CSV table of C-alpha atoms in Angstrom, one decimal:
chain,number,residue,atom,x,y,z
A,1044,MET,CA,21.9,7.0,-52.0
A,1045,VAL,CA,22.7,10.1,-49.9
A,1046,LEU,CA,21.4,10.5,-46.4
A,1047,ASP,CA,20.2,13.9,-45.4
A,1048,ASN,CA,22.0,14.4,-42.1
A,1049,SER,CA,20.1,17.6,-41.5
A,1050,LEU,CA,16.9,15.6,-40.6
A,1051,PRO,CA,16.5,14.7,-36.9
A,1052,CYS,CA,16.7,11.1,-35.9
A,1053,SER,CA,13.5,9.8,-34.4
A,1054,ASP,CA,14.2,6.1,-34.0
A,1055,ARG,CA,16.3,6.3,-30.8
A,1056,ILE,CA,15.3,6.4,-27.2
A,1057,ASP,CA,16.1,9.6,-25.4
A,1058,PHE,CA,17.3,8.2,-22.1
A,1059,ASP,CA,17.5,11.6,-20.5
A,1060,ALA,CA,13.8,12.0,-21.1
A,1061,PHE,CA,12.9,8.4,-20.3
A,1062,PRO,CA,11.0,8.1,-17.0
A,1063,VAL,CA,13.4,5.8,-15.4
A,1064,ALA,CA,12.1,6.3,-11.8
A,1065,ASP,CA,8.5,5.8,-12.9
A,1066,ALA,CA,9.3,2.7,-14.8
A,1067,PHE,CA,11.3,1.3,-12.0
A,1068,VAL,CA,8.6,1.8,-9.3
A,1069,LEU,CA,5.7,0.6,-11.4
A,1070,SER,CA,7.7,-2.5,-12.6
A,1071,LEU,CA,8.6,-3.4,-9.0
A,1072,SER,CA,4.9,-3.0,-8.0
A,1073,ALA,CA,3.8,-5.2,-10.9
A,1074,LEU,CA,6.4,-7.9,-9.9
A,1075,LEU,CA,5.1,-7.9,-6.3
A,1076,TRP,CA,1.5,-8.2,-7.5
A,1077,LEU,CA,2.6,-11.2,-9.6
A,1078,VAL,CA,4.3,-12.8,-6.6
A,1079,LEU,CA,1.0,-12.4,-4.6
A,1080,PHE,CA,-1.4,-13.7,-7.2
A,1081,GLU,CA,0.8,-16.5,-8.5
A,1082,GLY,CA,1.2,-17.8,-4.9
A,1083,TRP,CA,5.0,-17.7,-4.9
A,1084,LEU,CA,5.2,-16.8,-1.2
A,1085,PRO,CA,5.3,-19.5,1.6
A,1086,GLY,CA,1.8,-20.7,2.6
A,1087,LEU,CA,0.3,-19.9,5.9
A,1088,GLY,CA,-0.2,-23.5,6.8
A,1089,PRO,CA,-3.1,-25.9,7.1
A,1090,ALA,CA,-6.5,-24.6,8.2
A,1091,PRO,CA,-7.6,-25.4,11.8
A,1092,ALA,CA,-10.6,-27.6,12.3
A,1093,GLY,CA,-13.8,-25.9,11.6
A,1094,LEU,CA,-12.4,-23.2,9.3
A,1095,GLU,CA,-13.9,-23.8,5.9
A,1096,ALA,CA,-13.7,-20.5,4.1
A,1097,PRO,CA,-11.7,-19.1,1.2
A,1098,MET,CA,-8.5,-17.1,1.8
A,1099,ARG,CA,-10.2,-13.9,0.7
A,1100,ALA,CA,-12.8,-14.1,3.4
A,1101,PRO,CA,-12.5,-11.8,6.4
A,1102,GLY,CA,-10.3,-13.1,9.2
A,1103,VAL,CA,-9.1,-16.3,7.4
A,1104,PRO,CA,-5.5,-15.3,6.7
A,1105,GLU,CA,-5.1,-14.2,10.3
A,1106,ALA,CA,-6.7,-17.4,11.7
A,1107,LEU,CA,-4.4,-19.5,9.5
A,1108,ALA,CA,-1.3,-17.6,10.6
A,1109,THR,CA,-2.1,-17.8,14.4
A,1110,ALA,CA,-3.0,-21.5,14.1
A,1111,ASN,CA,0.4,-22.5,12.7
A,1112,GLY,CA,2.8,-21.1,15.1
A,1113,LEU,CA,6.0,-19.2,14.2
A,1114,THR,CA,5.9,-20.5,10.6
A,1115,GLY,CA,2.5,-19.1,10.1
A,1116,LEU,CA,3.3,-15.8,11.7
A,1117,VAL,CA,6.4,-15.3,9.6
A,1118,ALA,CA,4.6,-16.3,6.4
A,1119,TYR,CA,1.8,-13.8,7.2
A,1120,LEU,CA,4.2,-10.9,7.8
A,1121,LEU,CA,6.0,-11.7,4.5
A,1122,MET,CA,2.6,-11.8,2.7
A,1123,TRP,CA,1.5,-8.6,4.4
A,1124,GLY,CA,4.7,-6.7,3.6
A,1125,THR,CA,4.7,-7.8,0.0
A,1126,MET,CA,1.1,-6.8,-0.3
A,1127,MET,CA,1.5,-3.4,1.3
A,1128,LEU,CA,4.5,-2.5,-0.8
A,1129,ALA,CA,2.7,-3.6,-4.0
A,1130,MET,CA,-0.2,-1.4,-3.1
A,1131,MET,CA,1.7,1.6,-2.0
A,1132,LEU,CA,4.5,1.7,-4.6
A,1133,PRO,CA,2.4,3.5,-7.3
A,1134,SER,CA,1.7,6.4,-5.0
A,1135,LEU,CA,5.5,6.7,-4.4
A,1136,VAL,CA,6.3,7.5,-8.0
A,1137,PRO,CA,6.7,11.3,-7.4
A,1138,VAL,CA,8.9,10.6,-4.4
A,1139,VAL,CA,11.3,8.2,-6.2
A,1140,ARG,CA,11.3,10.6,-9.2
A,1141,ARG,CA,12.5,13.5,-7.0
A,1142,HIS,CA,15.1,11.2,-5.4
A,1143,ARG,CA,16.5,10.5,-8.9
A,1144,ASP,CA,16.5,14.2,-9.8
A,1145,GLU,CA,18.4,15.1,-6.7
A,1146,LEU,CA,20.8,12.2,-6.6
A,1147,CYS,CA,23.8,11.5,-8.8
A,1148,ASP,CA,22.6,10.0,-12.1
A,1149,SER,CA,25.0,7.1,-11.9
A,1150,PRO,CA,23.1,3.8,-11.3
A,1151,SER,CA,25.8,2.9,-8.8
A,1152,VAL,CA,24.5,5.8,-6.6
A,1153,PHE,CA,20.8,5.9,-7.4
A,1154,LEU,CA,20.0,2.2,-7.2
A,1155,PRO,CA,21.5,1.5,-3.7
A,1156,SER,CA,20.1,4.8,-2.4
A,1157,ILE,CA,16.5,4.1,-3.6
A,1158,ALA,CA,16.8,0.5,-2.5
A,1159,ALA,CA,17.7,1.6,1.1
A,1160,PHE,CA,14.7,4.0,1.0
A,1161,LEU,CA,12.2,1.5,-0.3
A,1162,GLY,CA,13.6,-1.3,1.8
A,1163,ALA,CA,13.2,0.6,5.1
A,1164,TYR,CA,9.8,1.8,3.9
A,1165,GLY,CA,8.7,-1.8,3.2
A,1166,LEU,CA,10.1,-3.1,6.5
A,1167,VAL,CA,8.0,-0.6,8.5
A,1168,TRP,CA,4.9,-1.6,6.6
A,1169,THR,CA,5.8,-5.3,7.2
A,1170,LEU,CA,5.9,-4.7,10.9
A,1171,VAL,CA,2.5,-3.2,10.8
A,1172,GLY,CA,1.2,-6.7,10.0
A,1173,ALA,CA,1.7,-7.6,13.7
A,1174,VAL,CA,-1.3,-5.5,14.5
A,1175,PRO,CA,-4.0,-7.6,12.9
A,1176,LEU,CA,-2.2,-10.7,14.2
A,1177,ALA,CA,-2.4,-9.3,17.8
A,1178,VAL,CA,-6.1,-8.6,17.3
A,1179,GLU,CA,-6.6,-12.1,16.0
A,1180,TYR,CA,-4.9,-13.6,19.1
A,1181,LEU,CA,-7.2,-11.5,21.4
A,1182,LEU,CA,-10.5,-11.5,19.7
A,1183,SER,CA,-10.7,-13.8,16.6
A,1184,ILE,CA,-11.6,-11.5,13.7
A,1185,ARG,CA,-13.6,-14.1,11.8
A,1186,GLY,CA,-15.4,-15.1,15.0
A,1187,LEU,CA,-16.5,-11.6,15.6
A,1188,LEU,CA,-17.7,-11.0,12.1
A,1189,THR,CA,-19.7,-14.2,11.8
A,1190,ALA,CA,-21.4,-14.0,15.2
A,1191,SER,CA,-25.1,-13.2,15.7
A,1192,VAL,CA,-26.2,-11.7,19.0
A,1193,LEU,CA,-29.9,-11.2,19.7
A,1194,GLY,CA,-30.6,-11.5,16.0
A,1195,VAL,CA,-28.2,-8.8,15.1
A,1196,ASP,CA,-25.7,-9.6,12.3
A,1197,ALA,CA,-22.3,-8.8,13.7
A,1198,SER,CA,-20.7,-8.6,10.2
A,1199,ALA,CA,-23.0,-5.7,9.2
A,1200,VAL,CA,-22.2,-3.9,12.5
A,1201,GLY,CA,-18.4,-4.6,12.2
A,1202,ILE,CA,-18.1,-3.7,8.5
A,1203,GLY,CA,-20.5,-0.8,8.7
A,1204,GLY,CA,-18.8,0.6,11.7
A,1205,SER,CA,-15.4,0.3,10.1
A,1206,LEU,CA,-16.7,2.0,6.9
A,1207,ALA,CA,-18.0,4.8,9.0
A,1208,PHE,CA,-14.8,5.3,11.0
A,1209,ALA,CA,-12.7,5.2,7.8
A,1210,GLY,CA,-15.0,7.7,6.1
A,1211,GLY,CA,-15.1,10.1,9.1
A,1212,TYR,CA,-11.3,10.0,9.3
A,1213,GLN,CA,-11.1,11.4,5.7
A,1214,PHE,CA,-12.6,14.7,7.0
A,1215,THR,CA,-10.2,15.2,9.9
A,1216,SER,CA,-7.4,17.9,9.9
A,1217,LEU,CA,-5.0,15.1,10.8
A,1218,LYS,CA,-5.7,13.3,7.6
A,1219,ARG,CA,-5.3,16.5,5.6
A,1220,ASP,CA,-2.0,17.3,7.3
A,1221,LEU,CA,-0.6,13.9,6.8
A,1222,LEU,CA,-1.8,13.8,3.2
A,1223,ALA,CA,0.0,17.1,2.5
A,1224,ARG,CA,3.2,15.7,4.0
A,1225,CYS,CA,3.0,12.8,1.5
A,1226,GLY,CA,4.0,15.3,-1.2
A,1227,CYS,CA,6.9,16.7,0.8
A,1228,ARG,CA,10.2,15.1,1.5
A,1229,GLN,CA,13.5,16.4,2.8
A,1230,SER,CA,16.1,17.0,0.1
A,1231,ALA,CA,18.7,14.4,-0.2
A,1232,PRO,CA,22.4,15.1,-0.7
A,1233,HIS,CA,23.9,14.5,-4.2
A,1234,ARG,CA,25.6,11.3,-2.8
A,1235,PRO,CA,23.7,10.4,0.4
A,1236,GLU,CA,24.7,7.8,2.9
A,1237,LEU,CA,22.5,4.6,2.8
A,1238,ALA,CA,21.7,5.1,6.5
A,1239,ARG,CA,20.3,8.5,5.7
A,1240,MET,CA,18.1,7.1,2.9
A,1241,ALA,CA,16.9,4.3,5.2
A,1242,ARG,CA,15.9,6.9,7.8
A,1243,ASP,CA,14.0,8.8,5.2
A,1244,GLY,CA,12.2,5.6,4.2
A,1245,VAL,CA,11.2,5.0,7.8
A,1246,ARG,CA,9.9,8.6,8.3
A,1247,TYR,CA,7.9,8.4,5.1
A,1248,ALA,CA,6.4,5.1,6.0
A,1249,VAL,CA,5.3,6.3,9.4
A,1250,ASN,CA,3.6,9.3,7.6
A,1251,CYS,CA,1.9,7.0,5.1
A,1252,ILE,CA,0.7,4.7,7.9
A,1253,GLY,CA,-0.8,7.6,9.8
A,1254,CYS,CA,-2.5,8.8,6.7
A,1255,THR,CA,-4.1,5.5,5.6
A,1256,TRP,CA,-4.4,3.2,8.6
A,1257,PRO,CA,-8.2,3.3,8.9
A,1258,LEU,CA,-8.4,2.2,5.2
A,1259,PHE,CA,-6.1,-0.8,5.9
A,1260,ALA,CA,-8.0,-1.6,9.1
A,1261,LEU,CA,-11.1,-1.7,6.9
A,1262,MET,CA,-9.2,-4.0,4.5
A,1263,VAL,CA,-8.7,-6.5,7.3
A,1264,VAL,CA,-12.4,-6.4,8.2
A,1265,LEU,CA,-13.4,-6.9,4.5
A,1266,GLY,CA,-10.8,-9.6,3.9
A,1267,THR,CA,-7.0,-9.1,3.9
A,1268,MET,CA,-6.5,-11.2,0.8
A,1269,ASN,CA,-9.7,-10.0,-1.1
A,1270,PRO,CA,-8.4,-9.0,-4.5
A,1271,LEU,CA,-11.2,-6.5,-5.1
A,1272,VAL,CA,-10.4,-4.7,-1.8
A,1273,MET,CA,-6.7,-4.7,-2.5
A,1274,VAL,CA,-7.0,-3.3,-6.0
A,1275,GLY,CA,-9.6,-0.7,-4.8
A,1276,LEU,CA,-7.4,0.6,-2.0
A,1277,THR,CA,-4.5,0.8,-4.4
A,1278,LEU,CA,-6.4,3.0,-6.7
A,1279,VAL,CA,-7.7,5.2,-3.8
A,1280,VAL,CA,-4.3,5.7,-2.1
A,1281,SER,CA,-2.7,6.5,-5.5
A,1282,LEU,CA,-5.4,9.0,-6.4
A,1283,GLU,CA,-5.1,10.8,-3.1
A,1284,ARG,CA,-1.4,11.3,-3.6
A,1285,LEU,CA,-1.1,11.7,-7.3
A,1286,ALA,CA,-4.1,13.8,-8.2
A,1287,PRO,CA,-3.6,17.6,-8.2
A,1288,ASP,CA,-6.6,18.0,-5.9
A,1289,GLY,CA,-5.8,15.2,-3.4
A,1290,ASP,CA,-7.8,16.8,-0.6
A,1291,ASP,CA,-10.9,16.8,-2.8
A,1292,VAL,CA,-10.3,13.1,-3.6
A,1293,ALA,CA,-10.0,12.3,0.1
A,1294,VAL,CA,-13.2,14.2,0.9
A,1295,ALA,CA,-15.0,12.4,-1.9
A,1296,LEU,CA,-13.8,9.1,-0.7
A,1297,GLY,CA,-15.1,10.0,2.8
A,1298,VAL,CA,-18.5,10.6,1.4
A,1299,VAL,CA,-18.5,7.3,-0.4
A,1300,LEU,CA,-17.4,5.4,2.7
A,1301,LEU,CA,-20.0,7.0,4.9
A,1302,GLY,CA,-22.7,6.2,2.3
A,1303,ALA,CA,-21.5,2.6,2.2
A,1304,ALA,CA,-21.6,2.5,6.0
A,1305,ALA,CA,-25.2,3.7,6.1
A,1306,PHE,CA,-26.2,1.1,3.4
A,1307,THR,CA,-24.4,-1.7,5.2
A,1308,LEU,CA,-26.0,-0.9,8.6
A,1309,LEU,CA,-29.5,-0.6,7.1
A,1310,PHE,CA,-29.5,-3.4,4.6
A,1311,GLY,CA,-26.6,-5.7,5.7
A,1312,VAL,CA,-23.5,-6.8,3.9
A,1313,PRO,CA,-24.0,-7.3,0.1
A,1314,THR,CA,-22.8,-10.6,-1.3
A,1315,LEU,CA,-20.1,-10.1,-3.9
């Protein structure tokens, strides 16, 4: 049998065309989601007396963390950082892809560089977890959302107000400016220093926080560990950054959030 060598081979992977950066980022995100949902992180500790609510309920993770001292706080920050990175990584695919295009193709250059970038990015988001903990120490998130004053359901007011604020923020010029910066990044040298990549990761994380913090404040009000909220915000943040018309997506989300706020304030919090 004689093989016709003039025919192109189609049974081999073209590694030059293979989306290495995309696969790397999405695989890392999937791994972090698995870590969260399989419960491989340290627990927040035993529930304090009187707290009989599931982990997905608003204010429960924060109450558990603050009730268990330093161990609970560290466990909460680890959980928060893992969760934030899992949720934000899909939206970073274009950024990591551009990094790979600009950096040396050698894995010994690309992998440490992108690890420094993502490590610094994740560290900044982890530190943001101190904000809901501070609020819990001062006010008790669950206590506020389960209270009833003069017959008024505090959960409807708190959640409705948070929805309205997050929706209104979507229409601001600050939101548009920060969202536009999400598609921009300073060019990296062919062989950048790890410190340079870490600084880029910090700057990019600060921009992402400014762009999305009302949405993640809303997540705390709806339930930090509520899977529906986590998945929903992941899709929203990814669409804002990955869609060609990200501004239109942001505006559409604002309309939806304001509508949900009006519904909540008029009819109360729906039971899921």
